Coordinates of C-alpha atoms in Angstrom, one line a residue:
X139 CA 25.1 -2.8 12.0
X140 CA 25.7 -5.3 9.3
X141 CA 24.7 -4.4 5.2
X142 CA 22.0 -7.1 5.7
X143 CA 20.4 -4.9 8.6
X144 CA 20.9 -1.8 6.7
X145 CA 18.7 -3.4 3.3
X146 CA 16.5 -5.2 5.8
X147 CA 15.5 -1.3 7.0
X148 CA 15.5 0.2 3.5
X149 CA 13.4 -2.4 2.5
X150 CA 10.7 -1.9 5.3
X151 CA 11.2 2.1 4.2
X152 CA 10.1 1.1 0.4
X153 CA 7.3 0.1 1.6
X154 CA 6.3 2.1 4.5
X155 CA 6.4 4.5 1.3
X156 CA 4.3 2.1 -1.1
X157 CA 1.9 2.3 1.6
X158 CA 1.4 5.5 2.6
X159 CA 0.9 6.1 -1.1
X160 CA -0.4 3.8 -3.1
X161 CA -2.6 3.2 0.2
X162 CA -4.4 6.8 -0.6
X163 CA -4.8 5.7 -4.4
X164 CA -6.1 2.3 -3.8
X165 CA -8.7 4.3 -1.2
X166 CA -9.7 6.6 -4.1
X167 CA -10.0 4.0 -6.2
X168 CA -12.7 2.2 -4.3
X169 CA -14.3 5.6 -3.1
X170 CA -15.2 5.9 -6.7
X171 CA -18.2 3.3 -6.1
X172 CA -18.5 4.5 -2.3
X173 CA -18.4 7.9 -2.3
X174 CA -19.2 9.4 -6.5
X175 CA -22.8 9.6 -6.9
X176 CA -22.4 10.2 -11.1
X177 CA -19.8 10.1 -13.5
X178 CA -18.7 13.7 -13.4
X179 CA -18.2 12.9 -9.7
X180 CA -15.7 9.6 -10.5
X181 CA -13.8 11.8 -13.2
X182 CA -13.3 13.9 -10.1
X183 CA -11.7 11.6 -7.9
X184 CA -10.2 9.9 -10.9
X185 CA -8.4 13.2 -11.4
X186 CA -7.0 13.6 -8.1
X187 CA -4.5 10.8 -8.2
X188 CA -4.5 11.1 -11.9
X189 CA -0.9 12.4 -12.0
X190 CA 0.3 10.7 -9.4
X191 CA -0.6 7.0 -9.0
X192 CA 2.0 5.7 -11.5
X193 CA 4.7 7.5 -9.7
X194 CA 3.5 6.0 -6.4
X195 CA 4.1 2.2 -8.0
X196 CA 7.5 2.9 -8.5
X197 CA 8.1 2.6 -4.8
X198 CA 6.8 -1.1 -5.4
X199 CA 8.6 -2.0 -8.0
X200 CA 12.1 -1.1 -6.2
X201 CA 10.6 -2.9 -2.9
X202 CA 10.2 -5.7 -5.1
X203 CA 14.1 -5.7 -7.5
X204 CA 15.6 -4.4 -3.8
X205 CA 14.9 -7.7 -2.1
X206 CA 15.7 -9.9 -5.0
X207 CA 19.0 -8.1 -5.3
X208 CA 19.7 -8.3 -1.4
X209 CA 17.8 -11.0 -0.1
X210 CA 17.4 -13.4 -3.0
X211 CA 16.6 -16.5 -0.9
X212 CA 13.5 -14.3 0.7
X213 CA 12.5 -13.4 -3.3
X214 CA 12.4 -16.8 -4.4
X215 CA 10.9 -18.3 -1.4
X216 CA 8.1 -15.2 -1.1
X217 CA 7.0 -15.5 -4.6
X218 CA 7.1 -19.6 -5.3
X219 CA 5.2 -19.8 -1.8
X220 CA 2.7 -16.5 -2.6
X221 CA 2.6 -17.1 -6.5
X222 CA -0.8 -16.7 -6.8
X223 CA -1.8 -14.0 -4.5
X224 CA 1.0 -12.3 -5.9
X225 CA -0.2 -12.8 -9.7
X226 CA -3.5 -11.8 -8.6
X227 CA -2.2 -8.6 -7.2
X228 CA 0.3 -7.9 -10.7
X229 CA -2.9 -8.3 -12.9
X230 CA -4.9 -5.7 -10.7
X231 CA -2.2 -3.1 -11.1
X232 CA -2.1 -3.6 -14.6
X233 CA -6.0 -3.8 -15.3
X234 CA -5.6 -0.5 -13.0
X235 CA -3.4 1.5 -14.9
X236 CA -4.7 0.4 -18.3
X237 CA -8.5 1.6 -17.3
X238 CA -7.2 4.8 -16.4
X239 CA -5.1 5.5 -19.5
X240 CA -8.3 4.1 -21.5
X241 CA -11.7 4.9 -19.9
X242 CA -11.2 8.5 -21.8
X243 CA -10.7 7.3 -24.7
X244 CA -14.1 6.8 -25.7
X245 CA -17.6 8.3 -25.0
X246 CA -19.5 5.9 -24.8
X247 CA -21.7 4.8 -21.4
X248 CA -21.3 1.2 -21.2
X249 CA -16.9 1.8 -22.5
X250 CA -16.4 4.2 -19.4
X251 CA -18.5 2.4 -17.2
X252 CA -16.9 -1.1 -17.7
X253 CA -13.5 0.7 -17.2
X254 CA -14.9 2.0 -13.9
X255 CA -15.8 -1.3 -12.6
X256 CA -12.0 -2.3 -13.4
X257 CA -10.7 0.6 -11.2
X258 CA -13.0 -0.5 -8.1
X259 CA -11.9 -4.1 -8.1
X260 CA -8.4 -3.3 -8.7
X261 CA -8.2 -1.1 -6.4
X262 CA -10.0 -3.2 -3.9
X263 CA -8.3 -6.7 -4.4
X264 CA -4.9 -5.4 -3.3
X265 CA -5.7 -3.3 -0.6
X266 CA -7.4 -6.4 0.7
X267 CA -4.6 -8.9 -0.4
X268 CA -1.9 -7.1 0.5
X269 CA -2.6 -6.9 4.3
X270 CA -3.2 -11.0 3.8
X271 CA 0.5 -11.4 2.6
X272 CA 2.2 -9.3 4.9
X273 CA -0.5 -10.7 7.7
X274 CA 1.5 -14.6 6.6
X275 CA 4.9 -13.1 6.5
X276 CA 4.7 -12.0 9.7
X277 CA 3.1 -14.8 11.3
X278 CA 5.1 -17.5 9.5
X279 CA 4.4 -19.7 7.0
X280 CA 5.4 -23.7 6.6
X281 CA 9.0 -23.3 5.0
X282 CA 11.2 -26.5 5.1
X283 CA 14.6 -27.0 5.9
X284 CA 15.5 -26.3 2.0
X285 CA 14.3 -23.0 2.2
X286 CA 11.0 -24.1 0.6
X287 CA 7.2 -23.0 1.0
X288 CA 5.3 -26.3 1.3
X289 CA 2.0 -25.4 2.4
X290 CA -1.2 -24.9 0.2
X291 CA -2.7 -21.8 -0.8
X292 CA -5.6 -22.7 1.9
X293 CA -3.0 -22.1 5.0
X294 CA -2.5 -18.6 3.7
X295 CA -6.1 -17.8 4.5
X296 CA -6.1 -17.8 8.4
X297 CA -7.4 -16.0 10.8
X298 CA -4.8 -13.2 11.2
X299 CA -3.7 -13.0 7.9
X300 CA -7.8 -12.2 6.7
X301 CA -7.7 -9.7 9.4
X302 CA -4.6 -7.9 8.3
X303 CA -6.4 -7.8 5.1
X304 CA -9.3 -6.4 6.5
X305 CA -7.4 -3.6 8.2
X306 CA -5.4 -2.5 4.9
X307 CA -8.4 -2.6 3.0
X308 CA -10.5 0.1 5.9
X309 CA -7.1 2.4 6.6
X310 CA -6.6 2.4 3.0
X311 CA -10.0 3.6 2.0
X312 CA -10.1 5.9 5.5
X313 CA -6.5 7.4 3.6
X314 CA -8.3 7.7 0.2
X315 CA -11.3 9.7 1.8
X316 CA -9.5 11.9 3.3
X317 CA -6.9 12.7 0.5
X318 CA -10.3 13.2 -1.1
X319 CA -11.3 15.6 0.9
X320 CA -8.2 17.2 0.9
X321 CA -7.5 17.6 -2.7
X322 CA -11.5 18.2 -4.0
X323 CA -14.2 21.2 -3.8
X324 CA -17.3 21.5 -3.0
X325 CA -20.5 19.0 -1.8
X326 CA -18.1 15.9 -2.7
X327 CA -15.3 17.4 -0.3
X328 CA -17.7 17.6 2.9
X329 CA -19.1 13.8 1.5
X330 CA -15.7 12.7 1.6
X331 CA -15.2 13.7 4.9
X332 CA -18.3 12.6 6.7
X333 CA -17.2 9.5 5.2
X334 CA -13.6 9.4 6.2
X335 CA -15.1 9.6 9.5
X336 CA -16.6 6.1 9.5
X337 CA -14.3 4.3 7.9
X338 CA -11.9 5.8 10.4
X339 CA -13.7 4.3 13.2
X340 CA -14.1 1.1 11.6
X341 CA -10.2 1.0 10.6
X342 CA -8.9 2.0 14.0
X343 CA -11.4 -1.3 15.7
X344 CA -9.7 -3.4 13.2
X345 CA -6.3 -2.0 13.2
X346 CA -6.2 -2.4 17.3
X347 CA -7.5 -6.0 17.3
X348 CA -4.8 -7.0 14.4
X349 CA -2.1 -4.7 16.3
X350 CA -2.4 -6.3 19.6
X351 CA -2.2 -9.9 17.8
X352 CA 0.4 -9.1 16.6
X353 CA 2.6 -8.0 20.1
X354 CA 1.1 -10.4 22.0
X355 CA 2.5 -13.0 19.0
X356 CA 6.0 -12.0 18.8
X357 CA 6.6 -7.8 19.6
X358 CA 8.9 -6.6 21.7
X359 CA 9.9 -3.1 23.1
X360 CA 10.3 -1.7 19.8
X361 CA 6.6 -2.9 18.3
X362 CA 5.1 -2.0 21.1
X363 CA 6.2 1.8 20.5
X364 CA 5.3 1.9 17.1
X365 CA 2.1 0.0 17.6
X366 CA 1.7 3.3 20.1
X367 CA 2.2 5.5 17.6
X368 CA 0.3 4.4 15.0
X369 CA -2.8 4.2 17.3
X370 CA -2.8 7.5 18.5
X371 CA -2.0 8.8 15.0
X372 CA -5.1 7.0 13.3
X373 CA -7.2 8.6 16.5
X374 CA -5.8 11.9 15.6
X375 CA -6.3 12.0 12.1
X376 CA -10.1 11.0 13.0
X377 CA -10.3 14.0 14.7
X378 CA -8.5 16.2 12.7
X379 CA -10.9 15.1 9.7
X380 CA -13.7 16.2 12.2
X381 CA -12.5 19.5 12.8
X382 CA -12.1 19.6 8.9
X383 CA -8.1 20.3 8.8
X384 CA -7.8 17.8 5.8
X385 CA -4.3 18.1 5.9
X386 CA -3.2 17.3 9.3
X387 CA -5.6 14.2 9.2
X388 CA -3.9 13.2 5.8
X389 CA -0.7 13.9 7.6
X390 CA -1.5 11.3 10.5
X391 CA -3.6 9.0 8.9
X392 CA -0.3 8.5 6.8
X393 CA 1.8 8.4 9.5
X394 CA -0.6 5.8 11.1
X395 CA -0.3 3.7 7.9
X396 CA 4.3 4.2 8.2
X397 CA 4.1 3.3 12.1
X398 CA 1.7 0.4 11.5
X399 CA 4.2 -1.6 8.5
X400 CA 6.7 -0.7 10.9
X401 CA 6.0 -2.5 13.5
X402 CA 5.3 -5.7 11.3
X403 CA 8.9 -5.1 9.9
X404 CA 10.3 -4.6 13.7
X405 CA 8.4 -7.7 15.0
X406 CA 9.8 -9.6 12.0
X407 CA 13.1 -8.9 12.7
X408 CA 15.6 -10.9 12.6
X409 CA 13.6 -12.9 10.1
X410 CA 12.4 -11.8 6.7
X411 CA 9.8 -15.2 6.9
X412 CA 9.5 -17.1 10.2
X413 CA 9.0 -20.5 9.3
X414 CA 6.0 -21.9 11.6
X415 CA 7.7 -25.4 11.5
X416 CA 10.2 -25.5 12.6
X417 CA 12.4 -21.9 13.8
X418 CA 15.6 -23.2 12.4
X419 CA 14.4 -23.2 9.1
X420 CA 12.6 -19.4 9.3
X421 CA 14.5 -17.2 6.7
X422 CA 16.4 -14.2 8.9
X423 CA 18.7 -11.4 7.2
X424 CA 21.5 -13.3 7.3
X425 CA 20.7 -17.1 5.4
X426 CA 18.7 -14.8 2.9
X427 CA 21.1 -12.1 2.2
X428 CA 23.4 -11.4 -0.8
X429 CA 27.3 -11.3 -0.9
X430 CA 28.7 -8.3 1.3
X431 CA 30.4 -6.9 -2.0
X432 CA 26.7 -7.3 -3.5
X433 CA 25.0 -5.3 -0.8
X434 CA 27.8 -2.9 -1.1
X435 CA 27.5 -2.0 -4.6
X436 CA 23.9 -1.8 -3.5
X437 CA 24.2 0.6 -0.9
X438 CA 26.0 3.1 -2.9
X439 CA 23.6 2.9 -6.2
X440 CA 20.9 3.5 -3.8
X441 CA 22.3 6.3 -1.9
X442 CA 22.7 8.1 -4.9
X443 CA 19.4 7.2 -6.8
X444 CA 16.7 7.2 -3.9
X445 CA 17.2 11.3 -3.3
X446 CA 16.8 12.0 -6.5
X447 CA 13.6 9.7 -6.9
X448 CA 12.4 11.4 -3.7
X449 CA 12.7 14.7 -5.3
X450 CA 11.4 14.4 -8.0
X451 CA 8.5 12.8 -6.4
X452 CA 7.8 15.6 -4.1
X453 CA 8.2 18.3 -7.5
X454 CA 5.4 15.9 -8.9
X455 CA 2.9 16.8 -5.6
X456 CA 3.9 20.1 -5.8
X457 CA 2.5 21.2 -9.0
X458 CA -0.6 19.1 -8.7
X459 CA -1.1 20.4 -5.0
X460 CA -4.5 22.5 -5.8
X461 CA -7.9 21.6 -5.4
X462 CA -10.3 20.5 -8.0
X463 CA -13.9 20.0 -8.0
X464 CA -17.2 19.2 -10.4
X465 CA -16.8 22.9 -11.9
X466 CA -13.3 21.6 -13.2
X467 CA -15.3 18.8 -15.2
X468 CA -16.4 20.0 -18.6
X469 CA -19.5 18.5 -20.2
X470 CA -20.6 16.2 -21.4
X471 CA -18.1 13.8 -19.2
X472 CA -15.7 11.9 -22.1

């Protein structure tokens, strides 16, 4: 197994991790118009990811240096060819993390409530958009024989990428509710499951239709596993959510979410962006990949640094592990 491989993987890890987390925030996000019937109700689910959702971005971020580092050819031809999607994705998380640093800082009805309005849309825009990019990537995208995007941003919106988005946006929010229900008390804990229900329904329709595209397309052995796995995980974490054990349905719904991204990344391989002109122009790990002594130096900065991320990711859980609920929520909201 070449170093290309091995970053190709620890790529597709990063954000197997992204999504699995950020995917609950993003869900909580938009639950706060779905689910919250006041204010003291969004502060609650506000609070739930409130010590956690900057953490979660960091898996993002090293997604995003680790393939410019080791696949700077799929960087430059990802971001040039998705620039505006992408953009569009960068101002959300921004707009996201300043309205939850600032929606506190004043009383006022119409302050918090615009601020509110920013955490629903940018926390629904990516969860949709990010299923639309991966949804292209996969599918391929017209790359010329420089290495070049030369399509429109029109042939980015097809059929199977808009589904893609579709399914990130329901599994998401279905991962959301039932972290909800997991981590709150009370009325707004039985809400959030009877609503996880649902949207689990609705994710799993989705998620088979966009899974079964996507083997017939291009899977193999491999995809066909995972896209196994992550179908009888969703159905399990619906009825785990049923049987109200919040924590074995946030377990699988997660694991649904990991299994899903990794079949995309498994049906990708060997390319990190099929070209759909021509397949001797797609970008594969090996036209798109760093120096070998790049990748090395890589490799060992990573092995040393991820643990450590890891751990003190898992410390950060840890201490914020109980349950909160309106009681917590002292009056009036501010």
């Amino acid at each position: 197994m070449e170093l290309h491989d091995v970053w190709f993987v620890a790529i597709a890890v990063l954000w197997v991790g992204y999504f699995f987390l950020e995917g609950f925030d993003f869900g909580v996000g938009i639950l706060t118009k779905l689910l919250a019937r006041d204010r003291k109700e969004r502060r609650v689910l506000i609070n739930t990811i409130g010590p956690v959702w900057d953490g979660n971005e960091v898996w993002l971020i090293t997604a995003g240096a680790a393939t410019f580092a080791a696949f700077p050819e799929w960087y430059a031809t990802l971001f040039s060819g998705f620039y505006l999607p992408l953009l569009l994705i960068l101002v959300c998380l921004i707009v996201r993390g300043v309205a939850f640093e600032y929606r506190a800082k004043r009383s006022g009805e119409r302050w918090q409530t615009n601020w509110e309005h920013a955490i629903f849309w940018a926390s629904l825009l990516p969860a949709l958009l990010w299923g639309v990019a991966f949804g292209n990537i996969v599918h391929g995208v017209k790359i010329d024989a420089n290495k070049e995007y030369v399509g429109t941003l029109g042939d980015l919106i097809n059929p199977y990428a808009v589904l893609g988005g579709l399914v990130t946006l329901t599994l998401f929010t279905f991962h959301g509710a039932v972290f909800t229900a997991l981590k709150t008390l009370g009325d707004i804990r039985l809400r959030a499951r009877r609503t996880a229900t649902g949207l689990g329904v609705v994710a799993a329709v989705l998620a088979l239709g966009f899974l079964t595209w996507t083997q017939i397309d291009g899977g193999d052995g491999s995809s066909l596993i995972a896209m196994i796995i992550a179908a009888v995980a969703l159905v399990a974490a619906i009825g785990f959510n049923l049987a109200g054990r919040e924590g074995w349905s946030f377990a699988l719904s997660g694991a649904a979410i990991a299994a899903a991204v990794s079949m995309l990344f498994l049906t990708l391989f060997p390319d990190v962006m099929p070209s759909s002109l021509d397949p001797r122009w797609s970008l594969t790990v090996e036209n798109a990949s760093s120096t070998p002594y790049t990748l090395r130096i890589m490799t060992w900065c990573g092995a040393i640094a991820l643990p450590l991320v890891m751990l003190y990711q898992g410390w950060t859980y840890w201490v914020f592990r109980k349950r909160i609920g309106t009681q917590h929520i002292a009056d009036p909201a501010h």
